[in-house]
Amino acid sequence: MEIRTTETAVPTAGVQLTGDLVVPAQARAIVLFAHGSGSSRRSPRNRLVADALNRQSLATLLVDLLTVPEEAVDDRTGELRFDIGLLTERLVGIVDWLGSGGPAGPLPIGLFGASTGAAAALAAAAARPDQVYAVVSRGGRPDLAGADLNRVRAGTLLLVGGLDTEVIRLNERARAELPAGAQLRVVPGASHLFEEPGTLDQVAREAADWFTAALPAQPG
């Protein structure tokens, strides 16, 4: 299946961001990616996962949640990538934009978050329970979503590397705050960035299966 990526202007929360959009033929839903600390929409890890979702007839939108000037500041200070309130506000704005039709039509929405992006994804899911149906976190910091965790209604899957012991502990704590049905799965032999052979492929398979099961088919 040919996968064609379109660079798309994404309006949200008073700014315009840049996203990479893929809409397979007969797409049944769309997954919005919130990348993590110091990463970007061009992250090869997120792109590998997005490709797996596209092969399952899921559209994907990978967005840089910071503007170019903000990214320059963050490269120096590292502070904006941990501004969960800012990242959440922008994700919620994109969810609303997608829900109103956006560039892909009114498709059911899922969120994929990595590192600090996972906290923003969960907080956005809590803010938009009638629009976000599923969330997957890869090596995420869901604990940073704080009190929003127990308001999440979307089906949630937390994926953590087996060698990432501190992040496992943080995800276990977050899982206890999430409603029943959320799952924590540990990928054996994987470190925080899932650089070990085969581990990121497992993440892609798990995410594709989770979204396929949790996201409703497009009406009509």
Short mmCIF file of C-alpha atoms in Angstrom, two decimals:
data_model
loop_
_atom_site.label_atom_id
_atom_site.label_comp_id
_atom_site.label_asym_id
_atom_site.label_seq_id
_atom_site.Cartn_x
_atom_site.Cartn_y
_atom_site.Cartn_z
CA MET A 1 0.00 0.00 0.00
CA GLU A 2 1.39 3.37 -1.01
CA ILE A 3 1.62 5.77 1.91
CA ARG A 4 1.61 9.47 0.97
CA THR A 5 2.38 12.12 3.56
CA THR A 6 0.95 15.63 3.27
CA GLU A 7 2.39 18.55 5.26
CA THR A 8 -0.57 20.32 6.81
CA ALA A 9 -1.08 23.63 8.62
CA VAL A 10 -2.82 22.91 11.93
CA PRO A 11 -4.65 25.79 13.70
CA THR A 12 -4.98 25.50 17.48
CA ALA A 13 -5.13 27.69 20.58
CA GLY A 14 -4.22 30.90 18.74
CA VAL A 15 -1.18 29.50 16.90
CA GLN A 16 -0.57 27.61 13.69
CA LEU A 17 1.45 24.42 13.92
CA THR A 18 2.81 22.05 11.28
CA GLY A 19 1.71 18.44 10.94
CA ASP A 20 2.34 15.45 8.70
CA LEU A 21 -0.94 13.84 7.64
CA VAL A 22 -1.54 10.43 6.12
CA VAL A 23 -5.08 9.36 5.20
CA PRO A 24 -5.26 5.84 3.75
CA ALA A 25 -8.09 4.94 1.41
CA GLN A 26 -11.26 4.19 3.41
CA ALA A 27 -9.67 5.36 6.67
CA ARG A 28 -11.81 4.26 9.61
CA ALA A 29 -10.35 6.60 12.28
CA ILE A 30 -7.43 8.98 12.89
CA VAL A 31 -4.63 8.88 15.46
CA LEU A 32 -3.05 12.16 16.58
CA PHE A 33 0.57 11.85 17.78
CA ALA A 34 1.97 13.93 20.66
CA HIS A 35 5.73 13.47 20.60
CA GLY A 36 7.92 13.58 23.66
CA SER A 37 10.76 15.55 25.18
CA GLY A 38 13.19 16.93 22.64
CA SER A 39 11.62 15.02 19.74
CA SER A 40 9.65 16.11 16.68
CA ARG A 41 7.10 14.89 14.19
CA ARG A 42 10.02 13.53 12.17
CA SER A 43 10.95 11.09 14.94
CA PRO A 44 11.75 7.75 13.23
CA ARG A 45 10.22 5.93 16.21
CA ASN A 46 6.84 7.64 15.88
CA ARG A 47 6.95 7.31 12.10
CA LEU A 48 7.48 3.56 12.38
CA VAL A 49 4.39 3.31 14.60
CA ALA A 50 2.40 5.61 12.30
CA ASP A 51 3.27 3.43 9.29
CA ALA A 52 1.92 0.37 11.12
CA LEU A 53 -1.33 2.22 11.87
CA ASN A 54 -1.65 3.38 8.26
CA ARG A 55 -1.46 -0.25 7.13
CA GLN A 56 -4.47 -0.93 9.36
CA SER A 57 -6.52 1.79 7.58
CA LEU A 58 -5.95 4.32 10.36
CA ALA A 59 -5.14 7.89 9.36
CA THR A 60 -2.33 9.59 11.31
CA LEU A 61 -1.42 13.18 12.12
CA LEU A 62 2.03 13.86 13.58
CA VAL A 63 2.25 17.42 14.90
CA ASP A 64 4.98 19.57 16.43
CA LEU A 65 3.15 21.07 19.42
CA LEU A 66 5.62 23.97 19.71
CA THR A 67 6.10 26.75 17.17
CA VAL A 68 9.53 27.21 15.57
CA PRO A 69 10.48 30.11 17.92
CA GLU A 70 9.26 28.08 20.91
CA GLU A 71 11.33 25.10 19.82
CA ALA A 72 14.40 27.34 19.70
CA VAL A 73 13.74 28.41 23.29
CA ASP A 74 13.08 24.84 24.37
CA ASP A 75 16.32 23.63 22.79
CA ARG A 76 18.14 26.02 25.14
CA THR A 77 16.07 25.62 28.29
CA GLY A 78 14.11 22.35 28.00
CA GLU A 79 11.24 24.01 29.86
CA LEU A 80 8.41 24.05 27.33
CA ARG A 81 8.46 20.31 26.72
CA PHE A 82 7.39 19.90 30.37
CA ASP A 83 4.64 22.52 30.17
CA ILE A 84 1.85 19.94 30.21
CA GLY A 85 -0.83 22.65 30.39
CA LEU A 86 0.41 24.28 27.18
CA LEU A 87 0.78 20.97 25.33
CA THR A 88 -2.66 19.85 26.48
CA GLU A 89 -4.32 23.08 25.39
CA ARG A 90 -2.89 22.67 21.92
CA LEU A 91 -3.82 19.00 21.69
CA VAL A 92 -7.39 19.80 22.73
CA GLY A 93 -7.52 22.47 20.03
CA ILE A 94 -6.35 19.97 17.42
CA VAL A 95 -8.90 17.41 18.62
CA ASP A 96 -11.62 20.02 18.18
CA TRP A 97 -10.29 20.91 14.73
CA LEU A 98 -10.25 17.25 13.67
CA GLY A 99 -13.69 16.70 15.14
CA SER A 100 -15.12 19.55 13.09
CA GLY A 101 -13.93 17.94 9.88
CA GLY A 102 -10.31 19.03 9.60
CA PRO A 103 -8.42 17.84 6.54
CA ALA A 104 -9.44 14.18 6.90
CA GLY A 105 -13.18 14.48 7.53
CA PRO A 106 -14.95 13.75 10.83
CA LEU A 107 -13.16 10.55 11.84
CA PRO A 108 -13.13 8.96 15.33
CA ILE A 109 -9.99 10.11 17.18
CA GLY A 110 -7.26 8.31 19.09
CA LEU A 111 -4.13 9.79 20.69
CA PHE A 112 -0.60 8.35 20.75
CA GLY A 113 1.77 10.00 23.23
CA ALA A 114 5.46 9.50 23.95
CA SER A 115 7.37 10.74 27.01
CA THR A 116 5.80 14.03 28.21
CA GLY A 117 3.45 13.91 25.22
CA ALA A 118 1.69 10.97 26.91
CA ALA A 119 0.65 13.18 29.83
CA ALA A 120 -0.75 15.79 27.45
CA ALA A 121 -2.57 13.07 25.49
CA LEU A 122 -4.25 11.74 28.63
CA ALA A 123 -5.17 15.23 29.85
CA ALA A 124 -6.65 16.00 26.42
CA ALA A 125 -8.61 12.74 26.49
CA ALA A 126 -9.99 13.74 29.90
CA ALA A 127 -11.00 17.14 28.50
CA ARG A 128 -12.71 15.64 25.44
CA PRO A 129 -14.25 12.33 26.59
CA ASP A 130 -16.84 12.35 23.82
CA GLN A 131 -14.26 12.84 21.06
CA VAL A 132 -11.21 10.78 22.09
CA TYR A 133 -11.85 7.03 22.15
CA ALA A 134 -8.40 5.56 22.77
CA VAL A 135 -4.94 6.52 24.05
CA VAL A 136 -1.62 4.68 23.71
CA SER A 137 1.48 5.80 25.64
CA ARG A 138 5.00 4.71 24.60
CA GLY A 139 7.65 5.13 27.27
CA GLY A 140 5.44 7.90 28.60
CA ARG A 141 5.12 10.02 31.70
CA PRO A 142 1.38 9.60 32.34
CA ASP A 143 1.99 10.54 35.97
CA LEU A 144 2.46 14.15 34.83
CA ALA A 145 -1.24 14.27 33.90
CA GLY A 146 -1.98 14.43 37.64
CA ALA A 147 -5.61 14.74 38.65
CA ASP A 148 -6.74 14.37 35.02
CA LEU A 149 -5.93 10.65 35.11
CA ASN A 150 -9.08 9.62 36.93
CA ARG A 151 -11.23 11.59 34.45
CA VAL A 152 -9.97 9.67 31.40
CA ARG A 153 -12.69 7.59 29.76
CA ALA A 154 -10.78 6.56 26.64
CA GLY A 155 -9.40 3.03 26.49
CA THR A 156 -5.78 3.44 27.58
CA LEU A 157 -2.70 1.29 26.90
CA LEU A 158 0.61 2.10 28.62
CA LEU A 159 3.67 0.55 26.94
CA VAL A 160 6.99 0.64 28.81
CA GLY A 161 10.38 -0.96 28.19
CA GLY A 162 11.35 -3.73 30.57
CA LEU A 163 14.72 -2.09 31.25
CA ASP A 164 13.14 1.30 31.97
CA THR A 165 12.65 0.58 35.66
CA GLU A 166 11.90 4.10 36.91
CA VAL A 167 9.36 4.75 34.15
CA ILE A 168 7.73 1.38 34.90
CA ARG A 169 7.24 2.53 38.48
CA LEU A 170 5.75 5.85 37.34
CA ASN A 171 3.42 4.07 34.92
CA GLU A 172 2.30 1.63 37.61
CA ARG A 173 1.40 4.59 39.79
CA ALA A 174 -0.51 6.24 36.93
CA ARG A 175 -2.29 2.99 36.06
CA ALA A 176 -3.67 2.87 39.59
CA GLU A 177 -5.23 6.32 39.04
CA LEU A 178 -6.79 5.47 35.67
CA PRO A 179 -10.25 3.92 35.44
CA ALA A 180 -10.66 0.15 35.18
CA GLY A 181 -9.80 -1.18 31.75
CA ALA A 182 -6.53 0.69 31.32
CA GLN A 183 -3.63 -1.69 30.75
CA LEU A 184 0.10 -1.52 31.42
CA ARG A 185 2.24 -3.78 29.26
CA VAL A 186 6.00 -4.15 29.62
CA VAL A 187 8.07 -4.87 26.50
CA PRO A 188 10.84 -7.29 27.56
CA GLY A 189 14.42 -6.22 26.89
CA ALA A 190 13.50 -2.67 25.84
CA SER A 191 15.09 0.50 27.19
CA HIS A 192 13.40 3.91 27.29
CA LEU A 193 13.77 4.65 23.57
CA PHE A 194 13.02 1.07 22.43
CA GLU A 195 16.27 0.95 20.47
CA GLU A 196 16.81 -2.79 20.93
CA PRO A 197 16.06 -5.00 17.89
CA GLY A 198 12.40 -5.88 17.53
CA THR A 199 11.16 -3.87 20.52
CA LEU A 200 9.77 -0.93 18.58
CA ASP A 201 8.13 -3.33 16.16
CA GLN A 202 6.32 -4.84 19.14
CA VAL A 203 5.17 -1.36 20.20
CA ALA A 204 3.83 -0.77 16.69
CA ARG A 205 1.92 -4.07 16.69
CA GLU A 206 0.49 -3.48 20.17
CA ALA A 207 -0.58 0.07 19.28
CA ALA A 208 -2.17 -0.98 15.99
CA ASP A 209 -4.11 -3.77 17.71
CA TRP A 210 -5.24 -1.46 20.52
CA PHE A 211 -6.46 1.31 18.25
CA THR A 212 -8.13 -1.12 15.85
CA ALA A 213 -10.10 -2.62 18.73
CA ALA A 214 -10.87 0.60 20.62
CA LEU A 215 -11.64 3.07 17.83
CA PRO A 216 -15.12 2.79 16.32
CA ALA A 217 -15.43 2.50 12.57
CA GLN A 218 -16.33 5.69 10.75
CA PRO A 219 -20.14 5.97 10.56
CA GLY A 220 -21.74 5.37 7.21
#
